[in-house]
Coordinates of C-alpha atoms in Angstrom, one line a residue:
N280 CA -29.0 12.6 1.4
D281 CA -26.6 14.1 -1.1
F282 CA -23.5 11.9 -1.4
S283 CA -21.2 14.7 -2.6
S284 CA -21.8 16.7 0.6
N285 CA -20.6 13.9 2.7
I286 CA -17.6 12.8 0.6
W287 CA -14.9 14.2 2.9
H288 CA -16.6 13.3 6.2
Y289 CA -15.5 9.9 7.5
S290 CA -14.4 8.4 10.8
P291 CA -10.7 8.8 11.4
G292 CA -8.7 5.5 11.5
R293 CA -7.0 3.0 9.4
L294 CA -8.3 3.1 5.8
D295 CA -6.1 0.8 3.8
F296 CA -5.8 -3.0 4.3
I297 CA -4.4 -6.0 2.6
I298 CA -6.9 -8.7 3.2
Y299 CA -5.9 -12.3 2.6
T300 CA -6.4 -15.8 3.9
N301 CA -3.4 -17.7 5.3
S302 CA -4.8 -20.9 3.7
V303 CA -3.8 -19.5 0.3
M304 CA -0.9 -17.2 1.0
S305 CA 1.3 -15.6 3.6
V306 CA 2.9 -12.2 3.9
D307 CA 6.7 -12.2 3.9
K308 CA 8.4 -8.8 3.9
H309 CA 6.3 -5.6 4.1
F310 CA 6.8 -1.9 4.5
I311 CA 5.2 1.5 4.1
V312 CA 6.9 4.1 1.9
Y313 CA 7.1 7.4 3.8
T314 CA 9.7 9.6 2.1
P315 CA 10.0 12.4 4.8
E316 CA 11.8 9.8 7.0
M317 CA 14.1 8.4 4.3
S318 CA 17.7 9.3 4.2
N319 CA 19.2 11.4 1.3
E320 CA 21.0 8.2 0.2
Q321 CA 17.8 6.2 0.1
L322 CA 16.0 8.9 -1.7
N323 CA 18.7 9.1 -4.3
N324 CA 18.9 5.4 -4.7
Y325 CA 15.2 5.1 -5.5
N326 CA 15.0 8.4 -7.4
L327 CA 12.6 9.9 -4.9
E328 CA 12.1 13.3 -3.3
S329 CA 11.4 13.9 0.4
W330 CA 7.9 15.3 -0.4
D331 CA 6.8 12.5 -2.7
S332 CA 4.7 10.7 -0.1
S333 CA 2.8 13.9 0.5
I334 CA 2.0 14.8 -3.0
A335 CA 1.5 11.4 -4.6
S336 CA -1.7 10.5 -2.7
D337 CA -3.6 11.1 0.5
H338 CA -2.6 7.5 1.4
L339 CA 0.9 6.0 2.0
V340 CA 2.2 3.3 -0.3
V341 CA 2.0 -0.1 1.3
V342 CA 4.3 -2.8 -0.2
A343 CA 4.0 -6.5 0.7
D344 CA 5.7 -9.6 -0.7
V345 CA 3.3 -12.5 -0.6
I346 CA 4.1 -16.2 -0.8
I347 CA 1.5 -18.3 -2.5
N348 CA 1.2 -21.6 -0.5
S349 CA 2.0 -24.6 -2.6
G350 CA -0.6 -27.3 -3.0
N351 CA -3.7 -25.1 -3.0
N352 CA -4.3 -25.3 -6.8
L353 CA -4.7 -21.5 -7.0
E354 CA -5.0 -20.3 -10.5
Y355 CA -5.3 -16.7 -11.6
N356 CA -5.3 -15.0 -15.0
W357 CA -2.6 -12.3 -14.4
S358 CA -3.4 -10.7 -17.8
V359 CA -6.5 -9.1 -16.5

């Protein structure tokens, strides 16, 4: 089976996820950036254009603030 011939064929549905365990962190504020629905004031404030969501990617930008739970001794090398 040739992989390249099937590259654009996939089942429709949700493709992007943020996967986490609530024993380590929790999600606080979250939103999706969809510029066609933003007001002119919002677009100007963030230096965006109404078509940016359409041309930036075939996915929408998902933004989430996460809170690392205290006491879990989680260590990560953020320089990677």
